[in-house]
Amino acid sequence: MKFLDEYRDEALARRLADRIARATTRPWTLMEVCGGQTHAIVRFGIDRLLPPEIELVHGPGCPVCVTPIEIIDRALELAAQPRTALCTFGDMARVPGSGSDLLGCRAEGGDVRIVYSPLDAVEMAAAEPEREFVFLAVGFETTAPANAMAVLQARRRGLRNFSLLVAHVLVPPAMEAILSAPDHRVQGFLAAGHVCTVTGWADYHAIARTHRVPIVVTGFEPVDVLQGVAMCVEQLEAGRYTVENQYRRSARPEGNRAARATVDEVFEVADRRWRGIGVLPRSGLRIRPELGDFDAERRFGPVHCDEEAESPCIAGRILRGRAKPDACPAFGTTCTPEHPLGAPMVSSEGACSAYLRYRGTAGPSDATESARP
Amino acid sequence: MSGPTPFEDCPAPAPPQRILLGHGGGGSLTRSLYERVFAPAFANPLLDARHDGAVFDLPAGRAALTTDAYVVRPLEFPGGDLGRMAICGTANDLAMCGARPLHLSASFVLEEGLEIAVLERLVASMAGAAREAGVEIVTGDTKVVERGSGDGVFITTSGVGVVEHTLPIGPGAARPGDAVLLSGDVGRHGAAIMASREALGLDTDLRTDCALLWPAVDALLAADLPVACLRDLTRGGLATALVEIARDAGVALAVDERQIAVSNPVRGLCELIGLDPLYVANEGRFLCIVPEARAEDALRALRACPVSANAVRIGHVTASPAGRVTLKSAIGSERVLHLQTGEQLPRIC
Amino acid sequence: MCLAVPGRVESVEGSDPLERRGSVDFGGVRREVQLAFVPEAERGDWVLVHVGFAIARIDEDEAERMLDELERMETGGDAR
């Protein structure tokens, strides 16, 4: 398939790995911001092609992982109410709230509907006017335009039974937070190509300059990721720290103007709590007051995000690139995809789940389980 | 004509168009459903004997017995339906034991309100698949559950087959060094089912791969090949079958993703909703493990059968670590294959 | 964090900018995709689709150029 196969080419991948090895003279720690990149790295074994000096640490770019538990609990409450349907992307369906998850809620009779697009939820709301439809609007800047458009289309169609439970977050404040921690290890970023396709990277220049880190806007296929690493390492080795674009076929400096305008029409920037990280100022989106009819928190009451309880889960450190999943004592033992303690074990792009799925550990795939000689 | 005759005001009741609870009650409605739907489609001497069970002689050899329950939504989908699945699936399980399928039983759980026309189509499809497989449905049962308690139709089929050779076919017979063969491209059935569900709004020409595998197995046995292990790919896809074999056999498998064919529409659908085609369901593909020295002969035998015309070697058996499947990825790097967790859901991330 | 898939626009309908949409082909699987964010995309163009919305028209020339550069890296030995 065009635009996929070319970027999964073994020979090209090996040549890029050689280029990285030639450029590398000392250890460097890079963070791939996006969980989609983490997924590709472990699925294709991209990191195993890299020289030992290059360490990839996994960033916070997994909306499933950073959505506060209180939002999930609210979604569960709403789904359990009569005459209310909770619509969600499949990703969120297995994320544990304080008690159950959305699939468990559905098994108990809650109306949980898994959709591919937020517009599917708009269609459902139009088809069943007597029922309330709440769409769990998670995601980063890439998903915000689609969710904003769902609100505009619902308004145009005069729907009174459609709203968003918003947990939208923004990438640059998270990058700032990671770099502002005194003990951070990140020396360069592979920025998220699809986020930047929407937003461009005007906000990234100041981060690169202030923190003296190269930032390479990077795609999601193996050749993309390897080229992003090569460009980042070459900057580091040359003592440069600018914003560069590896994902030129889709991402442009100014981003997607039409998409950004739609986001601005519906959402405004707000403080947000990130699960495992804490409250980051101006790090998320909320629905503008004039569109309050489409804000589930206005219709059903605000969600209060409290301080997080103590947990053996080290998701917060993993999401900030301070630890890798296999450093967690619970990893693969008390914390598994079947019984996750933290969100990174749930989402297929969560670093913990990706490690367990593609790496294998002292877990079920080990010899201890084979009964036969 | 002058006017209505007295009897035209009181016609005999028309046969019901939908399943009623009474169709499962064991009385006259049950009998009329049997006479109307099942008996004509499945007709054969053992069934027509109307006994509580079928009594028959087994040919010489060992016998194989298997059973499976079938549920699917939608009941009919491109290239197949629940009825065909219920025959092929059970016949294939016998084939994977190295057994030639002989007789099947079929048990139906029907949901009140099901259109009888739908049931008739499913039963006709079962009868067609059974003829294709050379098996007879020799005994059966029907129950009806209240509306809302079922998904239209659930079918359970059991099958008896005969093993006409002495090979100990099964995971335990796989040995380090053996070749792992795959009978064709993967993911068609699951992709066709997902694409036919309205919620995704997809338009495709995807068809299920649902097919009978015995001809391919028969060809392997007829060529006198020392088949070690056979495993059909079903719900969890190729990855699950590989992991199960590795665990059950206590061996490791090394597989090359680049040898595994996935058709473009299956890939397109998987990319679109974020699924891994190696975990998508199949109904007409199987794995075959044979000693390396006979791998080419086995491929030749498989490729001579339409159902396995695109058979390829995808990897080999190694001694350790037991239970582990490693996959060489598209870019030549390695990863470990695992069992999937829960159902596959479309994802955006 | 964001799965976006390349597909080819097969048809475009709707003149209203808010509801411009079209059929997009992904290797033989077609789906209706919102084109409101890619007003420049026409039939035959490749777009990048996320949750049913095209978020970019893929620049085929730029993609060619980048792959050419990478190919030259092979023979030239160094593309820096």
mmCIF file of C-alpha atoms in Angstrom, chain A residues 1 4-5 8-10 13-14 39 42-46 48-49 63-64 89-91 93-94 103 106 114 116 120 138 143 221-222 226 337-338 347-349 356-361 364-367 369-373, chain B residues 170-173 199-200 246-251 257-258 264 267-268 271-277 279 321-325 327-349:
data_model
loop_
_atom_site.group_PDB
_atom_site.id
_atom_site.type_symbol
_atom_site.label_atom_id
_atom_site.label_comp_id
_atom_site.label_asym_id
_atom_site.label_seq_id
_atom_site.Cartn_x
_atom_site.Cartn_y
_atom_site.Cartn_z
ATOM 1 C CA MET A 1 0.000 0.000 0.000
ATOM 2 C CA LEU A 4 3.082 2.612 4.001
ATOM 3 C CA ASP A 5 5.177 -0.005 2.198
ATOM 4 C CA ARG A 8 8.607 -0.289 5.990
ATOM 5 C CA ASP A 9 11.484 -1.145 3.690
ATOM 6 C CA GLU A 10 14.127 -3.297 5.311
ATOM 7 C CA ALA A 13 15.786 0.925 7.498
ATOM 8 C CA ARG A 14 19.197 -0.752 7.711
ATOM 9 C CA HIS A 39 3.824 1.317 19.348
ATOM 10 C CA VAL A 42 8.231 -2.007 19.660
ATOM 11 C CA ARG A 43 6.053 -3.562 16.953
ATOM 12 C CA PHE A 44 8.764 -3.323 14.314
ATOM 13 C CA GLY A 45 11.687 -3.660 16.714
ATOM 14 C CA ILE A 46 13.072 -0.305 15.563
ATOM 15 C CA ARG A 48 16.932 -3.000 18.202
ATOM 16 C CA LEU A 49 18.478 -1.548 15.056
ATOM 17 C CA PRO A 63 -4.420 10.086 25.722
ATOM 18 C CA VAL A 64 -5.690 6.906 27.307
ATOM 19 C CA PHE A 89 -13.280 5.395 20.942
ATOM 20 C CA GLY A 90 -12.350 1.751 21.503
ATOM 21 C CA ASP A 91 -9.124 2.826 23.186
ATOM 22 C CA ALA A 93 -13.174 1.077 26.740
ATOM 23 C CA ARG A 94 -10.787 -0.973 28.874
ATOM 24 C CA LEU A 103 -16.697 -2.729 28.971
ATOM 25 C CA ARG A 106 -21.656 -2.386 29.448
ATOM 26 C CA ILE A 114 -17.815 2.186 20.688
ATOM 27 C CA TYR A 116 -14.880 5.100 15.041
ATOM 28 C CA ASP A 120 -20.942 8.524 14.473
ATOM 29 C CA VAL A 138 -10.094 12.394 24.686
ATOM 30 C CA THR A 143 -8.241 14.606 17.520
ATOM 31 C CA GLU A 221 6.524 4.264 10.068
ATOM 32 C CA PRO A 222 9.870 2.577 10.733
ATOM 33 C CA LEU A 226 14.745 6.029 12.066
ATOM 34 C CA PRO A 337 -3.254 -6.081 30.408
ATOM 35 C CA GLU A 338 -5.923 -8.295 31.990
ATOM 36 C CA SER A 347 -3.806 1.148 25.748
ATOM 37 C CA SER A 348 -2.008 -0.648 22.951
ATOM 38 C CA GLU A 349 0.108 2.466 22.621
ATOM 39 C CA LEU A 356 4.569 -6.691 27.295
ATOM 40 C CA ARG A 357 2.935 -7.344 23.938
ATOM 41 C CA TYR A 358 5.979 -7.165 21.720
ATOM 42 C CA ARG A 359 8.890 -7.839 24.007
ATOM 43 C CA GLY A 360 7.825 -10.692 26.178
ATOM 44 C CA THR A 361 9.016 -10.910 29.757
ATOM 45 C CA PRO A 364 3.066 -16.207 30.340
ATOM 46 C CA SER A 365 5.302 -16.786 27.339
ATOM 47 C CA ASP A 366 7.957 -18.354 29.540
ATOM 48 C CA ALA A 367 8.869 -21.993 29.882
ATOM 49 C CA GLU A 369 3.789 -22.474 31.592
ATOM 50 C CA SER A 370 4.472 -25.245 29.153
ATOM 51 C CA ALA A 371 3.154 -28.418 30.591
ATOM 52 C CA ARG A 372 4.440 -30.811 27.985
ATOM 53 C CA PRO A 373 7.899 -32.239 27.676
ATOM 54 C CA GLY B 170 -0.656 -32.875 17.433
ATOM 55 C CA PRO B 171 1.514 -30.191 19.016
ATOM 56 C CA GLY B 172 3.486 -32.807 20.935
ATOM 57 C CA ALA B 173 4.909 -34.178 17.695
ATOM 58 C CA ALA B 199 -21.128 0.870 12.674
ATOM 59 C CA LEU B 200 -17.820 1.242 10.847
ATOM 60 C CA ALA B 246 4.513 -23.272 21.026
ATOM 61 C CA ARG B 247 3.077 -23.552 24.530
ATOM 62 C CA ASP B 248 1.349 -26.879 24.005
ATOM 63 C CA ALA B 249 4.376 -28.406 22.311
ATOM 64 C CA GLY B 250 6.931 -26.926 24.712
ATOM 65 C CA VAL B 251 8.991 -25.602 21.815
ATOM 66 C CA GLU B 257 6.385 -11.716 9.087
ATOM 67 C CA ARG B 258 7.554 -10.962 5.551
ATOM 68 C CA ASN B 264 -4.644 -5.215 0.613
ATOM 69 C CA ARG B 267 -4.410 -4.460 5.526
ATOM 70 C CA GLY B 268 -6.423 -1.342 4.709
ATOM 71 C CA GLU B 271 -4.573 0.131 9.362
ATOM 72 C CA LEU B 272 -7.784 2.124 9.472
ATOM 73 C CA ILE B 273 -9.010 0.833 12.810
ATOM 74 C CA GLY B 274 -5.669 -0.025 14.329
ATOM 75 C CA LEU B 275 -5.737 -3.821 14.360
ATOM 76 C CA ASP B 276 -2.882 -6.253 13.830
ATOM 77 C CA PRO B 277 -3.844 -8.642 10.975
ATOM 78 C CA TYR B 279 -4.725 -11.387 15.377
ATOM 79 C CA PRO B 321 12.768 -20.891 25.104
ATOM 80 C CA ALA B 322 9.758 -23.163 25.323
ATOM 81 C CA GLY B 323 6.462 -21.456 24.569
ATOM 82 C CA ARG B 324 7.968 -18.441 22.836
ATOM 83 C CA VAL B 325 7.138 -17.236 19.340
ATOM 84 C CA LEU B 327 8.528 -12.802 14.720
ATOM 85 C CA LYS B 328 10.958 -11.198 12.333
ATOM 86 C CA SER B 329 9.287 -7.883 11.493
ATOM 87 C CA ALA B 330 8.945 -6.125 8.137
ATOM 88 C CA ILE B 331 12.253 -4.340 8.734
ATOM 89 C CA GLY B 332 14.046 -7.531 9.747
ATOM 90 C CA SER B 333 14.065 -6.833 13.481
ATOM 91 C CA GLU B 334 12.584 -9.249 16.023
ATOM 92 C CA ARG B 335 9.670 -9.134 18.408
ATOM 93 C CA VAL B 336 7.770 -11.615 20.554
ATOM 94 C CA LEU B 337 4.190 -12.654 19.770
ATOM 95 C CA HIS B 338 1.684 -12.912 22.598
ATOM 96 C CA LEU B 339 -1.906 -13.901 23.137
ATOM 97 C CA GLN B 340 -4.182 -10.910 22.745
ATOM 98 C CA THR B 341 -6.094 -9.444 25.650
ATOM 99 C CA GLY B 342 -9.863 -9.344 25.352
ATOM 100 C CA GLU B 343 -11.736 -8.477 22.191
ATOM 101 C CA GLN B 344 -10.140 -6.419 19.450
ATOM 102 C CA LEU B 345 -11.585 -2.908 19.469
ATOM 103 C CA PRO B 346 -11.126 -0.182 16.891
ATOM 104 C CA ARG B 347 -8.632 2.314 18.211
ATOM 105 C CA ILE B 348 -7.621 5.839 17.307
ATOM 106 C CA CYS B 349 -4.270 5.926 19.005
#
